[in-house]
XYZ file of C-alpha atoms in Angstrom:
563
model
C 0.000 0.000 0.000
C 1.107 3.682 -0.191
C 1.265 3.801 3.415
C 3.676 0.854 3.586
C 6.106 2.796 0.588
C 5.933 5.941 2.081
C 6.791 4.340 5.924
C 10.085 2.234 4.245
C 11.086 5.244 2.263
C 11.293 7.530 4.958
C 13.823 5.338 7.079
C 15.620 2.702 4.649
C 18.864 2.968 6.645
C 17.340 1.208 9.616
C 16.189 -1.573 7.545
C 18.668 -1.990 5.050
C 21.682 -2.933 8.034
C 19.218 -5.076 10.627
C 16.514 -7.648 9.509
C 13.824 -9.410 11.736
C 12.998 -13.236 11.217
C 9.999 -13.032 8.628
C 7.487 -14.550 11.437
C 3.958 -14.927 10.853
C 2.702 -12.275 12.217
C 5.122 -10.054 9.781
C 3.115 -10.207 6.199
C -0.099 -8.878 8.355
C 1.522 -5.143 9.777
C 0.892 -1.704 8.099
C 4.456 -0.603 8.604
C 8.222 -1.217 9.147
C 8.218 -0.189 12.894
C 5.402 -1.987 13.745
C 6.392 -5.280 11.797
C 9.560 -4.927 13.848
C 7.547 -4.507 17.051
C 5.000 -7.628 16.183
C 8.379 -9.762 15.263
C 9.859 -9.212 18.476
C 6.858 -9.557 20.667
C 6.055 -12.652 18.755
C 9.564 -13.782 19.930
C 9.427 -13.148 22.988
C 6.221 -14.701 23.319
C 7.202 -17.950 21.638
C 10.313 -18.121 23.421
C 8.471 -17.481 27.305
C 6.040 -19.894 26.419
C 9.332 -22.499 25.711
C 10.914 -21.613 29.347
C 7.693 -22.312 31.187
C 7.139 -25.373 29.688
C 10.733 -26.541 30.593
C 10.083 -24.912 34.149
C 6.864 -27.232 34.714
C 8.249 -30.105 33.099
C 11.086 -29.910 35.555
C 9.021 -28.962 39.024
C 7.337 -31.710 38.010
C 10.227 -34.106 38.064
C 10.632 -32.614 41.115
C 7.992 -32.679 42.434
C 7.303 -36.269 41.566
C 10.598 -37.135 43.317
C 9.746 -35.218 46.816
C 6.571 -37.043 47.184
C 6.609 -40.012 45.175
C 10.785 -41.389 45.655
C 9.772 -45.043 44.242
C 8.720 -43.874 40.468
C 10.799 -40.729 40.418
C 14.691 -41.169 41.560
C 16.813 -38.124 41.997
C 19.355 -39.855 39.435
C 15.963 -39.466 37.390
C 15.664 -35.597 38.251
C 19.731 -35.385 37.760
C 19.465 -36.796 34.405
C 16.741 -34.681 33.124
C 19.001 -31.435 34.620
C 21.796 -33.184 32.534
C 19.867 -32.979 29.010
C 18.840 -29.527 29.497
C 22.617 -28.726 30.589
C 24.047 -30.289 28.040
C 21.672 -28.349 25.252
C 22.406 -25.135 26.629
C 26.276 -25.817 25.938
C 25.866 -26.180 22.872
C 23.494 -23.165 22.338
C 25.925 -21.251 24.067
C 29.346 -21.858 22.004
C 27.322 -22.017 19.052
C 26.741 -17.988 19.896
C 30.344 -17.722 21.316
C 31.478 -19.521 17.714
C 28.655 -18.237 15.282
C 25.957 -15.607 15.834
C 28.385 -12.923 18.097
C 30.631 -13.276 15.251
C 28.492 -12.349 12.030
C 28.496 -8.746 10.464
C 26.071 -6.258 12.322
C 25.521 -8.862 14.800
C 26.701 -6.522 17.853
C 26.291 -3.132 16.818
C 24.861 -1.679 20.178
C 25.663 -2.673 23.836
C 23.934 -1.792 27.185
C 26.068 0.569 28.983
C 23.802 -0.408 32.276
C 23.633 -3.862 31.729
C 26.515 -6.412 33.385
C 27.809 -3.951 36.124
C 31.263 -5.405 37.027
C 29.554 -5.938 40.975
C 26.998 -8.231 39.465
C 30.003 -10.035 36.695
C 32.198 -10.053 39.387
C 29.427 -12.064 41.960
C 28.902 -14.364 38.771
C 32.646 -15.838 38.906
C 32.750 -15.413 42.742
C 29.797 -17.749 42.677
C 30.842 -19.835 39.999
C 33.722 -20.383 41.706
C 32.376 -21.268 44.741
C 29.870 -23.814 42.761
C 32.450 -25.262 41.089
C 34.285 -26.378 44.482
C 30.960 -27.376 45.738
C 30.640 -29.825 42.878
C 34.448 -31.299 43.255
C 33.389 -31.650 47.000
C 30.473 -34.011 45.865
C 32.762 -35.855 43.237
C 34.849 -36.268 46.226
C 32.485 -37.228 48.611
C 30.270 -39.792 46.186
C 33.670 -41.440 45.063
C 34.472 -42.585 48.779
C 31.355 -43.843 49.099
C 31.230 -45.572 45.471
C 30.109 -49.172 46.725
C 26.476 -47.392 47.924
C 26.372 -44.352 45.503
C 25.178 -44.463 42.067
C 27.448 -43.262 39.334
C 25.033 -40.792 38.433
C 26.224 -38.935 41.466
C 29.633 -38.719 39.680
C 28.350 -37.505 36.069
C 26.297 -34.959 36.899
C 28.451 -32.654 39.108
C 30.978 -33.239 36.506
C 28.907 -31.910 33.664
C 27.839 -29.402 36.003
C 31.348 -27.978 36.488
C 31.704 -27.997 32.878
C 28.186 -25.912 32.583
C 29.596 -23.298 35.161
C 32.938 -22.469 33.350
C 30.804 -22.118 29.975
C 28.266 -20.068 31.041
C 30.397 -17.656 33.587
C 32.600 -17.164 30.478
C 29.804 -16.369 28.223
C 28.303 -14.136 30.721
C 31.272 -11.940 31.622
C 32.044 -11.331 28.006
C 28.694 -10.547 26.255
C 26.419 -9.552 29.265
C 25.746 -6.254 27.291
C 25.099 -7.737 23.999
C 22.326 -5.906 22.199
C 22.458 -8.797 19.386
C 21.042 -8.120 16.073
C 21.161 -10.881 14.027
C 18.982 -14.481 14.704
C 16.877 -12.726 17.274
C 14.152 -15.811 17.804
C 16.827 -18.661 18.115
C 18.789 -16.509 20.434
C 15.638 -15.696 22.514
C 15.092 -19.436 22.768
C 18.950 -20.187 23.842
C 18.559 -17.580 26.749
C 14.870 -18.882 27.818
C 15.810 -22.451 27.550
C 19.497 -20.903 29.923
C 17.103 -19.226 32.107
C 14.251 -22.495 32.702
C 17.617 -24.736 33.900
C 19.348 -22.386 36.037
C 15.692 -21.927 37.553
C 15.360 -25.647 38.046
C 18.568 -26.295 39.363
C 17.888 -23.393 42.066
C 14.496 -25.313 42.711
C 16.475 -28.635 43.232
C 19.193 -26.829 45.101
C 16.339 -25.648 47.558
C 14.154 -29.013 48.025
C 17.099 -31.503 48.001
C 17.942 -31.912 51.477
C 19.728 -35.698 50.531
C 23.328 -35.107 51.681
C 22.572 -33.067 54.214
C 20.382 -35.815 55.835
C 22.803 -38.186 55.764
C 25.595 -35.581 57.399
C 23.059 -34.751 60.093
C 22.373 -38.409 60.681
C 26.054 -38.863 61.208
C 26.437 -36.008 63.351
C 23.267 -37.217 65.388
C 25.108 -40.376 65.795
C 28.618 -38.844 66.798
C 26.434 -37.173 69.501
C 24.184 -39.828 70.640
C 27.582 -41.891 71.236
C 29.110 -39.314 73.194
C 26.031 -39.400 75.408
C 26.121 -42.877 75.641
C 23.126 -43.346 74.079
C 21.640 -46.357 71.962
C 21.314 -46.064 68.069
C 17.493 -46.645 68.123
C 17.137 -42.966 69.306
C 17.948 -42.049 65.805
C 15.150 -39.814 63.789
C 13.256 -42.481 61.353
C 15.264 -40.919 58.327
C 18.790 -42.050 59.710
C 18.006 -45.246 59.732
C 18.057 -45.220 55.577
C 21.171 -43.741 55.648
C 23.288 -45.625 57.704
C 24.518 -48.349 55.194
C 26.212 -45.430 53.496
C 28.130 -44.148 56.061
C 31.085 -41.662 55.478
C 34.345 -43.329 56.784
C 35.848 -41.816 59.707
C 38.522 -40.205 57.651
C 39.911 -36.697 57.367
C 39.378 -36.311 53.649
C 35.492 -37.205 53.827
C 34.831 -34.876 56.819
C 36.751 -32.479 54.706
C 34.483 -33.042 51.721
C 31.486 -32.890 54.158
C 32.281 -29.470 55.754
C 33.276 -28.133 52.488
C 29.749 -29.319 50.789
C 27.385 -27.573 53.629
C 29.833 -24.659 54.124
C 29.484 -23.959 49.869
C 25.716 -25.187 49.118
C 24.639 -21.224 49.586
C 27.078 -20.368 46.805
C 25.393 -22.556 44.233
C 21.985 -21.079 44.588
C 23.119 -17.762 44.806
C 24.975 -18.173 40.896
C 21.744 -20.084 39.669
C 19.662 -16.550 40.719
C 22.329 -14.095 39.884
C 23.197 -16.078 36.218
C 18.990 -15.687 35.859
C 19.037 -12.008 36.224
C 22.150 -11.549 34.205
C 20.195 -13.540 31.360
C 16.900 -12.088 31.467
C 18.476 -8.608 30.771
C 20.395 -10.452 27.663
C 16.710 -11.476 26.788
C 15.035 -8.003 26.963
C 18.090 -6.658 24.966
C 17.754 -8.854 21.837
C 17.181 -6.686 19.017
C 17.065 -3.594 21.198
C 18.529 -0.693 18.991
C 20.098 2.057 21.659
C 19.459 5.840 20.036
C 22.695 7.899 20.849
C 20.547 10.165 24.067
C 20.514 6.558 26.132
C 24.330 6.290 25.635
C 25.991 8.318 28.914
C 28.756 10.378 27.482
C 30.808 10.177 31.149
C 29.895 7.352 33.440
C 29.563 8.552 37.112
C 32.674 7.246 39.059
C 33.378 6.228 42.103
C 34.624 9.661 44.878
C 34.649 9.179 48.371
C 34.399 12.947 48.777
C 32.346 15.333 51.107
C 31.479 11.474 53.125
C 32.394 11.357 56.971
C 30.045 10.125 59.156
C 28.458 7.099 56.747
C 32.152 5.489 56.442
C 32.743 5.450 60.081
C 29.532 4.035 61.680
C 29.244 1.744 58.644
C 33.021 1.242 59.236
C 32.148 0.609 62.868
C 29.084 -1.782 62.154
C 30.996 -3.847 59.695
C 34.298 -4.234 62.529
C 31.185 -5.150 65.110
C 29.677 -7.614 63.391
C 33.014 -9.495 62.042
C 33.781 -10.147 65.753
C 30.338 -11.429 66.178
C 30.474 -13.552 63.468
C 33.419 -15.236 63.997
C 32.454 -15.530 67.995
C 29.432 -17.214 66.526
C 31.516 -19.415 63.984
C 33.618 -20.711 66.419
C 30.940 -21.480 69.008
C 28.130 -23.059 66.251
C 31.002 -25.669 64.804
C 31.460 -27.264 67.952
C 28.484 -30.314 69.554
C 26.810 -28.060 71.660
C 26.344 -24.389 70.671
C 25.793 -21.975 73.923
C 22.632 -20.040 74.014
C 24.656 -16.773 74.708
C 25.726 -16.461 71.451
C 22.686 -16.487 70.133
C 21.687 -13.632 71.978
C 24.778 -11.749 70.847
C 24.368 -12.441 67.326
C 20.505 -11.572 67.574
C 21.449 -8.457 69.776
C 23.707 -7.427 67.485
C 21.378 -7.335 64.532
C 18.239 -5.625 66.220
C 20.562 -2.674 67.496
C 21.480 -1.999 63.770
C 18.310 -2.846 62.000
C 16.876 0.193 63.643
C 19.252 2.302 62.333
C 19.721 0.849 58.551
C 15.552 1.294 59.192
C 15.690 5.148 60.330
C 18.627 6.138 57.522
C 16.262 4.808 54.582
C 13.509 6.910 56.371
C 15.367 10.087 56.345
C 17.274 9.290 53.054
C 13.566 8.992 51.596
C 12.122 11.974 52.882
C 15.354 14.036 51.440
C 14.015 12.550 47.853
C 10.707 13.986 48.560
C 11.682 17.321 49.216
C 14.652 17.841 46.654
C 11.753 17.211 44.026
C 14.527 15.970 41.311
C 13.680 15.035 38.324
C 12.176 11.823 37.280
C 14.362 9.670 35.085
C 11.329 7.991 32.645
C 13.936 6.691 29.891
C 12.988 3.435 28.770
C 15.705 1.251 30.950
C 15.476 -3.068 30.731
C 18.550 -2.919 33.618
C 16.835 -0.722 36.236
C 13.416 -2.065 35.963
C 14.562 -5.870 36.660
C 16.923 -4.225 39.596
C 13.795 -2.952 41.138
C 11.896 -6.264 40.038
C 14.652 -8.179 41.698
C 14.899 -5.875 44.918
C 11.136 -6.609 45.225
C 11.350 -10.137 44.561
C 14.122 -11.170 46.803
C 13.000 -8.999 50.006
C 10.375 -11.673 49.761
C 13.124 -14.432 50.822
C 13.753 -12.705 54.105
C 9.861 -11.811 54.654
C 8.710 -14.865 54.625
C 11.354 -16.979 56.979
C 10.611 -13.716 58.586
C 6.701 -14.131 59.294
C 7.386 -18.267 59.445
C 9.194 -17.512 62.484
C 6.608 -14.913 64.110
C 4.374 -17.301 63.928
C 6.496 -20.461 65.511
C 7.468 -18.043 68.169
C 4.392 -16.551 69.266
C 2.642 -19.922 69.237
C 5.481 -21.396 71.565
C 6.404 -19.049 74.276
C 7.700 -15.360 73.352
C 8.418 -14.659 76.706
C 11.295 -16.827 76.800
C 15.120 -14.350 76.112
C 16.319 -15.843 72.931
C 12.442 -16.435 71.403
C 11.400 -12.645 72.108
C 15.191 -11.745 70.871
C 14.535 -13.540 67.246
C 10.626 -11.863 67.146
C 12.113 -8.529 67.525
C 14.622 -9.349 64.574
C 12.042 -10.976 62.762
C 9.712 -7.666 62.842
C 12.997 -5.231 62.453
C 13.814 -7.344 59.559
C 10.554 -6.996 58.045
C 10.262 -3.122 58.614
C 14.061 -2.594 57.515
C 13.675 -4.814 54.122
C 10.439 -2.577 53.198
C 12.451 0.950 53.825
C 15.244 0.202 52.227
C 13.675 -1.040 49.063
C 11.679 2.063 49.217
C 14.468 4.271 49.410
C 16.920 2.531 47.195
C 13.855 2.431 44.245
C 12.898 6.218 44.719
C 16.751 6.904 43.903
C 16.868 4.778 41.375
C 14.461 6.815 39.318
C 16.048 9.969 39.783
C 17.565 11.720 37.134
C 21.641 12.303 37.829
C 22.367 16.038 38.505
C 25.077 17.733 36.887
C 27.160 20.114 39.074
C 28.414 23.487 38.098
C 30.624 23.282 35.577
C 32.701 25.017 32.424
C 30.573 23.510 29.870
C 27.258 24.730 30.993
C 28.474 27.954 30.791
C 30.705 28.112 27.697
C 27.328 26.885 25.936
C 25.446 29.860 27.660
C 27.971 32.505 27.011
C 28.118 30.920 23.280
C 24.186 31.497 22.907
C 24.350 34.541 24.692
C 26.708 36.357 21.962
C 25.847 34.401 18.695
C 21.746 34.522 19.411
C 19.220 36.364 17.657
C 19.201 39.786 19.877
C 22.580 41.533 20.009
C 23.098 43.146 23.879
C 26.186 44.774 25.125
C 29.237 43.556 26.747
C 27.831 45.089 30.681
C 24.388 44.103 29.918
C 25.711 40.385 29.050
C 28.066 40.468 32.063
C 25.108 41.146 34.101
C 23.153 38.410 33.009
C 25.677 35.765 33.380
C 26.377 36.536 37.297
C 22.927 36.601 37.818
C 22.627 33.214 36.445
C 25.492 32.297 38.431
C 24.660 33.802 41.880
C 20.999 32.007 40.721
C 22.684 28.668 40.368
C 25.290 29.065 43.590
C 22.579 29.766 45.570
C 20.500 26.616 44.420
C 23.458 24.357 44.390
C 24.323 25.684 47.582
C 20.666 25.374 49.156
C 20.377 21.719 48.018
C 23.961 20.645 48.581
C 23.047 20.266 52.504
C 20.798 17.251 50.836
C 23.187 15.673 48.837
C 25.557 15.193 51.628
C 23.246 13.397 53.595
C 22.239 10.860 50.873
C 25.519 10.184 50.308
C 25.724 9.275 53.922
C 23.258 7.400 54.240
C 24.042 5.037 50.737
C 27.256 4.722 51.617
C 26.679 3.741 55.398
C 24.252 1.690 54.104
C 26.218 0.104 51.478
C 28.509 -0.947 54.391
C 25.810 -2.418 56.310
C 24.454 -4.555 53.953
C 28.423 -6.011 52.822
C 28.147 -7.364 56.485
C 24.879 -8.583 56.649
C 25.760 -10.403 53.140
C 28.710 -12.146 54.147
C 27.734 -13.305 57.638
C 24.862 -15.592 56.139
C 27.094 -16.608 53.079
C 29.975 -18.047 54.700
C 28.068 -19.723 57.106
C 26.198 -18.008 59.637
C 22.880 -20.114 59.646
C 21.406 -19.551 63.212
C 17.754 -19.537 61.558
C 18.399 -22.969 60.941
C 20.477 -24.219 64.249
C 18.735 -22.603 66.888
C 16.183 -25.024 66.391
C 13.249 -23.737 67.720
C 11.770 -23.179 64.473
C 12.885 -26.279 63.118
C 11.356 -28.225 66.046
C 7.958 -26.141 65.343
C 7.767 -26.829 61.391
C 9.719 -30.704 61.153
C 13.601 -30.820 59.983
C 12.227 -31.290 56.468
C 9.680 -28.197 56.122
C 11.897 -26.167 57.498
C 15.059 -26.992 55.418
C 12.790 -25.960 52.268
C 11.991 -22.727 53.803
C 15.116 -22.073 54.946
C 17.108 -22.880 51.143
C 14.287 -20.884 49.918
C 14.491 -17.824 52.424
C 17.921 -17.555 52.678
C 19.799 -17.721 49.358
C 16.986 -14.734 48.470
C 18.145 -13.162 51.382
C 21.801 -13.412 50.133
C 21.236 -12.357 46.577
C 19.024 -9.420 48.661
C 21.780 -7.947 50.640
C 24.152 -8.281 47.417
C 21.638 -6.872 44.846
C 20.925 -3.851 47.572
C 24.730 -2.754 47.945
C 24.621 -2.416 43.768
C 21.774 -0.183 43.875
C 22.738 1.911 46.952
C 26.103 2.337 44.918
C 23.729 3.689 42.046
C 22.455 5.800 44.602
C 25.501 7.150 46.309
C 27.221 8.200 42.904
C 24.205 9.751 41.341
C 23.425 11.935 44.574
């Protein structure tokens, strides 16, 4: 139609370099732009409707194995996970090999997308995983003659799955790829549906760590002098397969519970990391989204944030290692569980009352709102959302455990007053860290501004004299001092408060990541909900809670440079 001619006329530049897949829906549009726009929501479509099919399939496999063990194996479950493994290596150095590598096939990349924090957590993790997996290599290959050999292959394929995909990810993270759009889209989706599963499996497979705790339970029980029928009903399956009382299996035990965090952390932070890939494919960049200077990094005009984030982060080292120390042993004391509860509800209030403040400042600086269109901020406020939800709910599990059993007790009215502190804290510091998020950057006084202004002022339409122009500038600049000057009192603060807060949430990440699990070995919880419930809530809580803390000190960093 003439529509159609006049449309591709007008922008045959666009066209001419990038081409869609001719999809179905592409013969039936009025125009170029909106063909373009059907094409890719067509593809995304297609390809979300492949991922959740590969999600169900696998939950239930999963599923299937939690409640029915007879017809379902976890070899089964393991082999499935292999497949999908297994097909996403191959999509993946296929597009390391083939599509990064044709002409136009990278022509824009996402300055916001693969921050070096969130790149640098991906090999951390991957790391970490990979150890985790040699640990269960290790650990199934002493115990051969009552372990299935499927306990060998897959954490072998699955170190081979890491390395592959951490590579891929820490080179083309920011891809904006132009070229085979729908089969990429599938390759990330079908990325995306087994890093979900293996998180799912991660969280419901309590297998090993049965049989450790029915070991432990029996180390105990024999130091009491007590008789093995006192076992729970589930060590009773596991004691034919019994790790020898050797220093390299307690070595590969230890190691496998002190790294299990790790590997669902890189399954959630590799899903994040891909969705933005996903979003990005054929996503053309005009030149106003590209920064021209990237904010850096100044620890100027900051005092006060540094030191009691400084202090909080010295503070709760020595509580975590008092707690390590006390936890590994038989017999953890009850005091340090009040220190290491005490020492979270004195700074939850104040993490709680510098979002607060550092919220009201937005309010009242009335900055501008940054409405660009932006794939990598929306899924960071997506994800601070979603994984708040990881502490809130262990949070209102344990309300509930504690007020039904007796909150009068010390330690039980110690972990409801964390509980509730945790709640309120997570809420105000997504609030906060969101608001700044969406404000636009402000750009201090500076030559430029005015070298444009005095270039306007004596090349523009009406000619003035030298005084009058003089005169105009200083009041422009008194104008602007005084402004700058009047809002700089606010600036200072929020710095403050992002970067104390940045410092407060390092600490409250590592403590639960290297193994600081008193949620879990308290027990009063556990004895309220069963060993097994609990275990799910608690793999499902707490890696969230991890990825939480870690997502949270990215976007206060966001914060604290764009102040």
């Amino acid at each position: 139609c003439h529509h159609c001619k006049s449309k591709s006329a007008s922008a045959p530049t666009d066209t001419s370099k990038i081409h869609y897949e001719k999809f179905w829906l592409y013969r039936h549009c009025s125009s170029v732009q909106q063909r373009d726009r059907q094409a890719q929501k067509a593809g995304q479509l297609f390809s979300g409707l492949l991922a959740m099919n590969v999600v169900f399939l696998g939950s239930a496999f999963i599923s299937s194995m939690i409640f029915n063990q007879v017809a379902i194996t976890l070899a089964d479950v393991w082999i499935l996970l292999s497949i999908l493994k297994v097909l996403c290596l191959f999509w993946i150095i296929y597009y390391l090999l083939g599509t990064s590598r044709q002409p136009h096939a990278v022509l824009y990349r996402d300055s916001h997308a693969g921050a070096i924090w969130i790149r640098g957590s991906v090999l951390l993790f991957g790391m970490c995983s990979i150890l985790l997996n040699v640990f269960q290599i290790g650990y199934s290959t002493i115990l051969i003659h009552c372990k299935s050999r499927v306990e060998i292959v897959f954490p072998s394929i699955g170190i081979l799955f890491i390395c592959t995909q951490a590579y891929f990810l820490w080179h083309h993270s920011k891809d904006c790829i132009q070229v085979q759009h729908n089969f990429t889209r599938c390759g990330l989706m079908l990325t995306i549906a087994t890093n979900l599963l293996l998180w799912l499996l991660a969280v419901t497979n309590d297998t090993l760590h049965v049989e450790i705790e029915s070991q432990l339970r029996e180390v105990e029980q024999r130091f009491a002098g007590k008789a093995p029928s006192s076992h729970p009903h589930w060590c009773n399956e596991t004691t034919l397969c019994t790790c020898p009382n050797t220093t390299i299996c307690k070595v590969f035990q230890k190691g496998y519970i002190l790294l299990y965090p790790f590997n669902t952390e890189y399954c959630l932070v590799c899903c994040s990391v891909l969705y933005v890939m996903w979003k990005n494919v054929g996503r053309r960049i005009s030149h106003h989204h590209v920064p021209h200077t990237k904010p850096k990094f100044k620890l100027q005009g900051v005092v006060f944030g540094p030191l009691l984030g400084t202090a909080a982060v010295i503070i709760g080292a020595c509580v975590f290692m008092m707690y390590q120390i006390q936890a590994t042993s038989l017999a953890p004391s009850r005091q340090v569980f009040v220190i290491y509860y005490s020492y979270y509800i004195v700074l939850l209030p104040l993490m709680s009352v510098g979002a607060v403040i550092g919220t009201i400042i937005h309010a009242l600086e009335k900055k501008e709102l940054d409405t660009l269109k932006n794939p990598t901020r929306s899924l960071d406020v997506v994800l601070l959302m979603g994984a708040a939800l990881g502490q809130i709910g262990m949070s209102y599990f344990s309300i509930v455990a504690l007020v039904a059993t007796d909150p009068r007790d010390l330690l039980n009215s110690l972990i409801l007053s964390y509980s509730i502190l945790l709640i309120f804290q997570n809420i105000t510091q997504n609030v906060f860290v969101i608001d700044g998020l969406h404000r636009r950057r402000v750009t201090p006084p500076g030559k430029e501004e005015d070298t444009k202004e005095q270039n306007r002022e004596a090349y523009g339409q009406r000619r003035v004299s030298v005084l009058e122009l003089g005169q105009e500038i200083r009041k422009a600049s008194l104008s602007y001092i005084h402004t700058y000057s009047h809002l700089s009192w606010k600036r200072r603060v929020l710095r403050e408060i992002s970067f104390f807060l940045v410092l407060c949430n390092i600490i409250l990440w590592v403590m639960p990541t290297f193994g600081a699990h008193p949620v879990f070995e308290n027990g009063m919880e556990r004895s309220f909900y069963g060993y097994s419930t609990w275990f799910v809530i608690v793999n499902f809580g707490l890696p969230l809670g991890v990825f939480y803390r870690m997502h949270s000190v990215g976007g206060l960093l966001e914060v604290y440079v764009t102040a």
